[in-house]
């Protein structure tokens, strides 16, 4: 029984340490050289972008875990990094709320937790040529 308890504890720790990764889906034939993440500007609304732009793709985070990845700054940092690798000048961050839950049975006792989690995605953009 002790081994079973240790298994559940170890499994819970591994599940809570998920790594944020991202998928980039291109929506343009524009190919640009990579940009350092600190040079990628972040906007939270299309109306806030002070220049004319073209969307080059969308960035979607995956492996977002309720217990580990609730930090918005970490998610936005990952989006900026991915946008930079794709050559974006800026990214428009979009967020959505989703419901996350977990459940486990330890020593015959069931328990769980649920909560709302923000999951961010990004619209990678480049400045239009004048």
Short mmCIF file of N, CA and C in Angstrom, two decimals:
data_model
loop_
_atom_site.label_atom_id
_atom_site.label_comp_id
_atom_site.label_asym_id
_atom_site.label_seq_id
_atom_site.Cartn_x
_atom_site.Cartn_y
_atom_site.Cartn_z
N UNK A 1 0.81 -1.19 0.00
CA UNK A 1 0.00 0.00 0.00
C UNK A 1 0.86 1.26 0.00
N UNK A 2 1.99 1.19 0.70
CA UNK A 2 2.90 2.33 0.75
C UNK A 2 3.44 2.64 -0.64
N UNK A 3 3.71 1.59 -1.44
CA UNK A 3 4.21 1.78 -2.80
C UNK A 3 3.17 2.49 -3.66
N UNK A 4 1.91 2.14 -3.45
CA UNK A 4 0.83 2.78 -4.21
C UNK A 4 0.74 4.26 -3.87
N UNK A 5 0.86 4.59 -2.60
CA UNK A 5 0.83 5.98 -2.18
C UNK A 5 2.00 6.75 -2.80
N UNK A 6 3.18 6.16 -2.76
CA UNK A 6 4.36 6.81 -3.35
C UNK A 6 4.19 6.99 -4.85
N UNK A 7 3.58 6.00 -5.51
CA UNK A 7 3.32 6.10 -6.94
C UNK A 7 2.43 7.30 -7.25
N UNK A 8 1.34 7.45 -6.48
CA UNK A 8 0.43 8.57 -6.72
C UNK A 8 1.09 9.91 -6.43
N UNK A 9 1.89 9.97 -5.39
CA UNK A 9 2.58 11.22 -5.07
C UNK A 9 3.56 11.57 -6.18
N UNK A 10 4.35 10.59 -6.62
CA UNK A 10 5.33 10.81 -7.68
C UNK A 10 4.63 11.20 -8.99
N UNK A 11 3.52 10.52 -9.31
CA UNK A 11 2.77 10.84 -10.53
C UNK A 11 2.22 12.25 -10.48
N UNK A 12 1.73 12.66 -9.32
CA UNK A 12 1.19 14.01 -9.16
C UNK A 12 2.27 15.06 -9.35
N UNK A 13 3.45 14.79 -8.81
CA UNK A 13 4.56 15.73 -8.95
C UNK A 13 4.95 15.86 -10.42
N UNK A 14 5.06 14.74 -11.11
CA UNK A 14 5.41 14.80 -12.54
C UNK A 14 4.35 15.54 -13.34
N UNK A 15 3.10 15.29 -13.05
CA UNK A 15 2.02 15.96 -13.78
C UNK A 15 2.02 17.46 -13.54
N UNK A 16 2.40 17.85 -12.33
CA UNK A 16 2.37 19.28 -12.03
C UNK A 16 3.58 20.02 -12.59
N UNK A 17 4.57 19.31 -13.08
CA UNK A 17 5.77 19.95 -13.60
C UNK A 17 5.79 19.95 -15.11
N UNK A 18 4.64 20.10 -15.72
CA UNK A 18 4.62 20.09 -17.18
C UNK A 18 5.36 21.30 -17.72
N UNK A 19 5.84 21.16 -18.91
CA UNK A 19 6.62 22.20 -19.56
C UNK A 19 5.74 22.90 -20.58
N UNK A 20 5.81 24.22 -20.59
CA UNK A 20 5.06 24.97 -21.59
C UNK A 20 5.77 24.82 -22.93
N UNK A 21 5.04 24.41 -23.92
CA UNK A 21 5.59 24.38 -25.27
C UNK A 21 4.57 25.05 -26.19
N UNK A 22 4.99 25.34 -27.39
CA UNK A 22 4.11 26.09 -28.28
C UNK A 22 4.13 25.48 -29.68
N UNK A 23 3.02 25.65 -30.37
CA UNK A 23 2.91 25.30 -31.78
C UNK A 23 2.73 26.58 -32.57
N UNK A 24 3.46 26.70 -33.67
CA UNK A 24 3.30 27.84 -34.57
C UNK A 24 2.60 27.35 -35.82
N UNK A 25 1.54 28.02 -36.21
CA UNK A 25 0.81 27.69 -37.42
C UNK A 25 0.90 28.89 -38.35
N UNK A 26 1.61 28.72 -39.44
CA UNK A 26 1.83 29.81 -40.39
C UNK A 26 0.53 30.13 -41.14
N UNK A 27 0.31 31.42 -41.38
CA UNK A 27 -0.84 31.84 -42.18
C UNK A 27 -0.41 32.75 -43.31
N UNK A 28 0.89 32.70 -43.64
CA UNK A 28 1.43 33.59 -44.66
C UNK A 28 2.63 32.94 -45.32
N UNK A 29 2.97 33.42 -46.50
CA UNK A 29 4.17 32.92 -47.17
C UNK A 29 5.38 33.81 -46.88
N UNK A 30 5.20 34.77 -45.98
CA UNK A 30 6.31 35.65 -45.59
C UNK A 30 7.31 34.86 -44.75
N UNK A 31 8.57 34.94 -45.14
CA UNK A 31 9.63 34.27 -44.38
C UNK A 31 10.60 35.35 -43.93
N UNK A 32 10.81 35.44 -42.63
CA UNK A 32 11.71 36.45 -42.09
C UNK A 32 12.75 35.78 -41.21
N UNK A 33 13.84 36.48 -41.00
CA UNK A 33 14.89 35.99 -40.13
C UNK A 33 14.43 36.09 -38.67
N UNK A 34 14.93 35.20 -37.83
CA UNK A 34 14.57 35.20 -36.41
C UNK A 34 14.89 36.54 -35.76
N UNK A 35 14.12 36.85 -34.74
CA UNK A 35 14.27 38.07 -33.96
C UNK A 35 14.42 37.65 -32.50
N UNK A 36 15.27 38.34 -31.75
CA UNK A 36 15.42 38.05 -30.32
C UNK A 36 14.08 38.33 -29.61
N UNK A 37 13.69 37.47 -28.68
CA UNK A 37 12.40 37.65 -28.00
C UNK A 37 12.23 39.03 -27.36
N UNK A 38 13.33 39.62 -26.87
CA UNK A 38 13.19 40.94 -26.23
C UNK A 38 12.92 42.05 -27.24
N UNK A 39 13.02 41.75 -28.53
CA UNK A 39 12.71 42.74 -29.57
C UNK A 39 11.29 42.59 -30.10
N UNK A 40 10.58 41.55 -29.66
CA UNK A 40 9.20 41.33 -30.08
C UNK A 40 8.28 42.16 -29.18
N UNK A 41 7.54 43.06 -29.78
CA UNK A 41 6.61 43.89 -29.02
C UNK A 41 5.35 43.09 -28.70
N UNK A 42 4.74 43.38 -27.56
CA UNK A 42 3.53 42.67 -27.14
C UNK A 42 2.37 43.65 -27.07
N UNK A 43 1.27 43.26 -27.68
CA UNK A 43 0.02 44.03 -27.63
C UNK A 43 -1.08 43.09 -27.18
N UNK A 44 -2.11 43.66 -26.57
CA UNK A 44 -3.20 42.85 -26.05
C UNK A 44 -4.52 43.09 -26.78
N UNK A 45 -4.47 43.96 -27.77
CA UNK A 45 -5.65 44.24 -28.58
C UNK A 45 -5.18 44.71 -29.95
N UNK A 46 -5.85 44.28 -30.98
CA UNK A 46 -5.48 44.68 -32.34
C UNK A 46 -5.50 46.20 -32.50
N UNK A 47 -6.40 46.86 -31.80
CA UNK A 47 -6.51 48.31 -31.91
C UNK A 47 -5.32 49.04 -31.29
N UNK A 48 -4.56 48.37 -30.44
CA UNK A 48 -3.41 49.00 -29.79
C UNK A 48 -2.15 49.00 -30.67
N UNK A 49 -2.15 48.24 -31.74
CA UNK A 49 -0.97 48.15 -32.61
C UNK A 49 -0.84 49.47 -33.37
N UNK A 50 0.29 50.20 -33.19
CA UNK A 50 0.42 51.53 -33.77
C UNK A 50 0.91 51.57 -35.22
N UNK A 51 0.98 50.42 -35.87
CA UNK A 51 1.46 50.39 -37.25
C UNK A 51 0.59 49.42 -38.05
N UNK A 52 0.64 49.57 -39.38
CA UNK A 52 -0.05 48.62 -40.24
C UNK A 52 0.74 47.32 -40.23
N UNK A 53 0.03 46.21 -40.18
CA UNK A 53 0.70 44.93 -40.05
C UNK A 53 0.03 43.84 -40.87
N UNK A 54 0.76 42.76 -41.01
CA UNK A 54 0.24 41.57 -41.66
C UNK A 54 0.44 40.39 -40.71
N UNK A 55 -0.58 39.59 -40.56
CA UNK A 55 -0.47 38.39 -39.73
C UNK A 55 0.37 37.35 -40.47
N UNK A 56 1.35 36.78 -39.77
CA UNK A 56 2.16 35.73 -40.39
C UNK A 56 1.87 34.35 -39.79
N UNK A 57 1.17 34.32 -38.67
CA UNK A 57 0.84 33.03 -38.08
C UNK A 57 0.23 33.16 -36.70
N UNK A 58 -0.14 32.01 -36.17
CA UNK A 58 -0.73 31.93 -34.83
C UNK A 58 0.13 31.02 -33.97
N UNK A 59 0.22 31.36 -32.71
CA UNK A 59 1.00 30.58 -31.75
C UNK A 59 0.04 30.06 -30.70
N UNK A 60 0.05 28.75 -30.51
CA UNK A 60 -0.82 28.10 -29.54
C UNK A 60 0.03 27.38 -28.50
N UNK A 61 -0.22 27.65 -27.24
CA UNK A 61 0.49 26.95 -26.18
C UNK A 61 -0.15 25.58 -25.98
N UNK A 62 0.67 24.64 -25.58
CA UNK A 62 0.16 23.30 -25.26
C UNK A 62 0.82 22.83 -23.97
N UNK A 63 0.30 21.77 -23.43
CA UNK A 63 0.76 21.21 -22.16
C UNK A 63 0.59 22.20 -21.01
N UNK A 64 -0.43 23.00 -21.09
CA UNK A 64 -0.71 23.92 -19.99
C UNK A 64 -1.37 23.11 -18.89
N UNK A 65 -0.80 23.16 -17.71
CA UNK A 65 -1.26 22.37 -16.58
C UNK A 65 -1.78 23.30 -15.50
N UNK A 66 -2.93 23.02 -14.95
CA UNK A 66 -3.55 23.86 -13.94
C UNK A 66 -2.61 24.15 -12.77
N UNK A 67 -1.87 23.15 -12.35
CA UNK A 67 -1.05 23.30 -11.15
C UNK A 67 0.25 24.05 -11.43
N UNK A 68 0.82 23.92 -12.61
CA UNK A 68 2.17 24.44 -12.83
C UNK A 68 2.24 25.69 -13.69
N UNK A 69 1.35 25.81 -14.64
CA UNK A 69 1.55 26.83 -15.68
C UNK A 69 0.54 27.96 -15.61
N UNK A 70 0.18 28.38 -14.43
CA UNK A 70 -0.81 29.44 -14.30
C UNK A 70 -0.18 30.82 -14.42
N UNK A 71 1.13 30.89 -14.50
CA UNK A 71 1.83 32.16 -14.54
C UNK A 71 1.68 32.82 -15.90
N UNK A 72 0.92 33.91 -16.00
CA UNK A 72 0.74 34.58 -17.29
C UNK A 72 2.07 35.05 -17.90
N UNK A 73 2.97 35.55 -17.07
CA UNK A 73 4.25 36.04 -17.58
C UNK A 73 5.03 34.92 -18.27
N UNK A 74 5.00 33.73 -17.71
CA UNK A 74 5.69 32.59 -18.32
C UNK A 74 5.07 32.21 -19.66
N UNK A 75 3.75 32.25 -19.73
CA UNK A 75 3.08 31.92 -20.98
C UNK A 75 3.38 32.98 -22.05
N UNK A 76 3.30 34.24 -21.68
CA UNK A 76 3.56 35.31 -22.64
C UNK A 76 5.01 35.30 -23.09
N UNK A 77 5.91 34.98 -22.17
CA UNK A 77 7.33 34.87 -22.52
C UNK A 77 7.54 33.77 -23.57
N UNK A 78 6.87 32.66 -23.42
CA UNK A 78 6.98 31.56 -24.38
C UNK A 78 6.41 31.98 -25.74
N UNK A 79 5.31 32.72 -25.73
CA UNK A 79 4.72 33.21 -26.98
C UNK A 79 5.68 34.17 -27.68
N UNK A 80 6.30 35.09 -26.91
CA UNK A 80 7.27 36.03 -27.50
C UNK A 80 8.45 35.28 -28.11
N UNK A 81 8.94 34.27 -27.42
CA UNK A 81 10.08 33.49 -27.91
C UNK A 81 9.73 32.81 -29.24
N UNK A 82 8.57 32.20 -29.28
CA UNK A 82 8.13 31.51 -30.51
C UNK A 82 7.90 32.52 -31.64
N UNK A 83 7.31 33.66 -31.32
CA UNK A 83 7.08 34.70 -32.34
C UNK A 83 8.41 35.20 -32.90
N UNK A 84 9.39 35.40 -32.03
CA UNK A 84 10.71 35.83 -32.46
C UNK A 84 11.37 34.82 -33.39
N UNK A 85 11.24 33.55 -33.05
CA UNK A 85 11.82 32.50 -33.90
C UNK A 85 11.19 32.49 -35.29
N UNK A 86 9.96 32.96 -35.38
CA UNK A 86 9.26 33.00 -36.67
C UNK A 86 9.46 34.32 -37.39
N UNK A 87 10.22 35.24 -36.78
CA UNK A 87 10.52 36.51 -37.43
C UNK A 87 9.48 37.60 -37.23
N UNK A 88 8.62 37.44 -36.24
CA UNK A 88 7.58 38.45 -36.01
C UNK A 88 8.16 39.72 -35.40
N UNK A 89 7.59 40.84 -35.78
CA UNK A 89 7.95 42.12 -35.15
C UNK A 89 7.20 42.30 -33.84
N UNK A 90 6.02 41.71 -33.78
CA UNK A 90 5.17 41.86 -32.60
C UNK A 90 4.22 40.67 -32.51
N UNK A 91 3.57 40.59 -31.37
CA UNK A 91 2.57 39.54 -31.17
C UNK A 91 1.37 40.16 -30.45
N UNK A 92 0.19 39.79 -30.89
CA UNK A 92 -1.03 40.22 -30.21
C UNK A 92 -1.46 39.04 -29.35
N UNK A 93 -1.42 39.24 -28.05
CA UNK A 93 -1.74 38.16 -27.11
C UNK A 93 -3.25 38.07 -26.93
N UNK A 94 -3.75 36.86 -27.02
CA UNK A 94 -5.17 36.58 -26.84
C UNK A 94 -5.28 35.61 -25.67
N UNK A 95 -6.23 35.84 -24.79
CA UNK A 95 -6.39 34.89 -23.69
C UNK A 95 -7.80 34.35 -23.67
N UNK A 96 -7.91 33.18 -23.10
CA UNK A 96 -9.23 32.58 -22.94
C UNK A 96 -9.25 31.82 -21.62
N UNK A 97 -10.37 31.82 -21.00
CA UNK A 97 -10.54 31.14 -19.73
C UNK A 97 -10.99 29.71 -20.02
N UNK A 98 -10.42 28.76 -19.30
CA UNK A 98 -10.89 27.38 -19.43
C UNK A 98 -10.94 26.76 -18.05
N UNK A 99 -11.75 25.76 -17.89
CA UNK A 99 -11.93 25.06 -16.62
C UNK A 99 -10.99 23.87 -16.59
N UNK A 100 -10.25 23.72 -15.52
CA UNK A 100 -9.26 22.64 -15.36
C UNK A 100 -9.61 21.90 -14.07
N UNK A 101 -9.45 20.58 -14.08
CA UNK A 101 -9.72 19.82 -12.86
C UNK A 101 -8.77 18.64 -12.74
N UNK A 102 -8.65 18.14 -11.53
CA UNK A 102 -7.83 16.96 -11.29
C UNK A 102 -8.57 16.08 -10.29
N UNK A 103 -8.24 14.80 -10.32
CA UNK A 103 -8.89 13.85 -9.44
C UNK A 103 -7.92 12.73 -9.12
N UNK A 104 -7.93 12.27 -7.88
CA UNK A 104 -7.06 11.16 -7.48
C UNK A 104 -7.71 10.39 -6.34
N UNK A 105 -7.34 9.12 -6.23
CA UNK A 105 -7.76 8.29 -5.10
C UNK A 105 -6.50 7.81 -4.40
N UNK A 106 -6.36 8.18 -3.13
CA UNK A 106 -5.20 7.77 -2.34
C UNK A 106 -5.69 7.12 -1.07
N UNK A 107 -5.23 5.90 -0.83
CA UNK A 107 -5.65 5.13 0.35
C UNK A 107 -7.17 5.03 0.45
N UNK A 108 -7.83 4.85 -0.67
CA UNK A 108 -9.27 4.69 -0.69
C UNK A 108 -10.05 5.98 -0.53
N UNK A 109 -9.36 7.11 -0.43
CA UNK A 109 -10.03 8.39 -0.31
C UNK A 109 -9.92 9.16 -1.62
N UNK A 110 -11.06 9.57 -2.11
CA UNK A 110 -11.09 10.31 -3.38
C UNK A 110 -11.03 11.80 -3.09
N UNK A 111 -10.36 12.51 -3.98
CA UNK A 111 -10.28 13.96 -3.83
C UNK A 111 -9.98 14.60 -5.17
N UNK A 112 -10.21 15.86 -5.22
CA UNK A 112 -9.95 16.56 -6.47
C UNK A 112 -9.96 18.05 -6.27
N UNK A 113 -9.71 18.74 -7.35
CA UNK A 113 -9.66 20.19 -7.32
C UNK A 113 -10.03 20.69 -8.70
N UNK A 114 -10.58 21.86 -8.75
CA UNK A 114 -10.94 22.46 -10.03
C UNK A 114 -10.73 23.96 -9.94
N UNK A 115 -10.48 24.56 -11.07
CA UNK A 115 -10.30 26.00 -11.09
C UNK A 115 -10.29 26.53 -12.51
N UNK A 116 -10.44 27.82 -12.62
CA UNK A 116 -10.39 28.48 -13.93
C UNK A 116 -8.95 28.87 -14.23
N UNK A 117 -8.54 28.66 -15.46
CA UNK A 117 -7.17 28.92 -15.87
C UNK A 117 -7.19 29.76 -17.14
N UNK A 118 -6.34 30.79 -17.18
CA UNK A 118 -6.15 31.53 -18.42
C UNK A 118 -5.15 30.78 -19.28
N UNK A 119 -5.50 30.56 -20.52
CA UNK A 119 -4.55 29.99 -21.47
C UNK A 119 -4.40 31.00 -22.59
N UNK A 120 -3.17 31.37 -22.85
CA UNK A 120 -2.89 32.40 -23.83
C UNK A 120 -2.50 31.81 -25.18
N UNK A 121 -2.75 32.58 -26.22
CA UNK A 121 -2.26 32.27 -27.56
C UNK A 121 -1.81 33.60 -28.15
N UNK A 122 -1.20 33.56 -29.32
CA UNK A 122 -0.71 34.81 -29.90
C UNK A 122 -0.89 34.87 -31.40
N UNK A 123 -1.04 36.07 -31.89
CA UNK A 123 -1.10 36.33 -33.32
C UNK A 123 0.22 36.99 -33.68
N UNK A 124 1.07 36.29 -34.42
CA UNK A 124 2.37 36.82 -34.83
C UNK A 124 2.18 37.75 -36.01
N UNK A 125 2.74 38.97 -35.89
CA UNK A 125 2.56 39.95 -36.95
C UNK A 125 3.89 40.59 -37.35
N UNK A 126 3.92 41.11 -38.57
CA UNK A 126 5.08 41.87 -39.07
C UNK A 126 4.56 43.21 -39.59
N UNK A 127 5.43 44.22 -39.52
CA UNK A 127 5.08 45.53 -40.06
C UNK A 127 4.96 45.44 -41.56
N UNK A 128 3.92 46.09 -42.10
CA UNK A 128 3.78 46.14 -43.55
C UNK A 128 4.78 47.12 -44.14
N UNK A 129 5.28 46.79 -45.29
CA UNK A 129 6.20 47.70 -45.99
C UNK A 129 5.45 48.94 -46.42
N UNK A 130 6.11 50.07 -46.30
CA UNK A 130 5.49 51.34 -46.69
C UNK A 130 5.55 51.54 -48.18
#
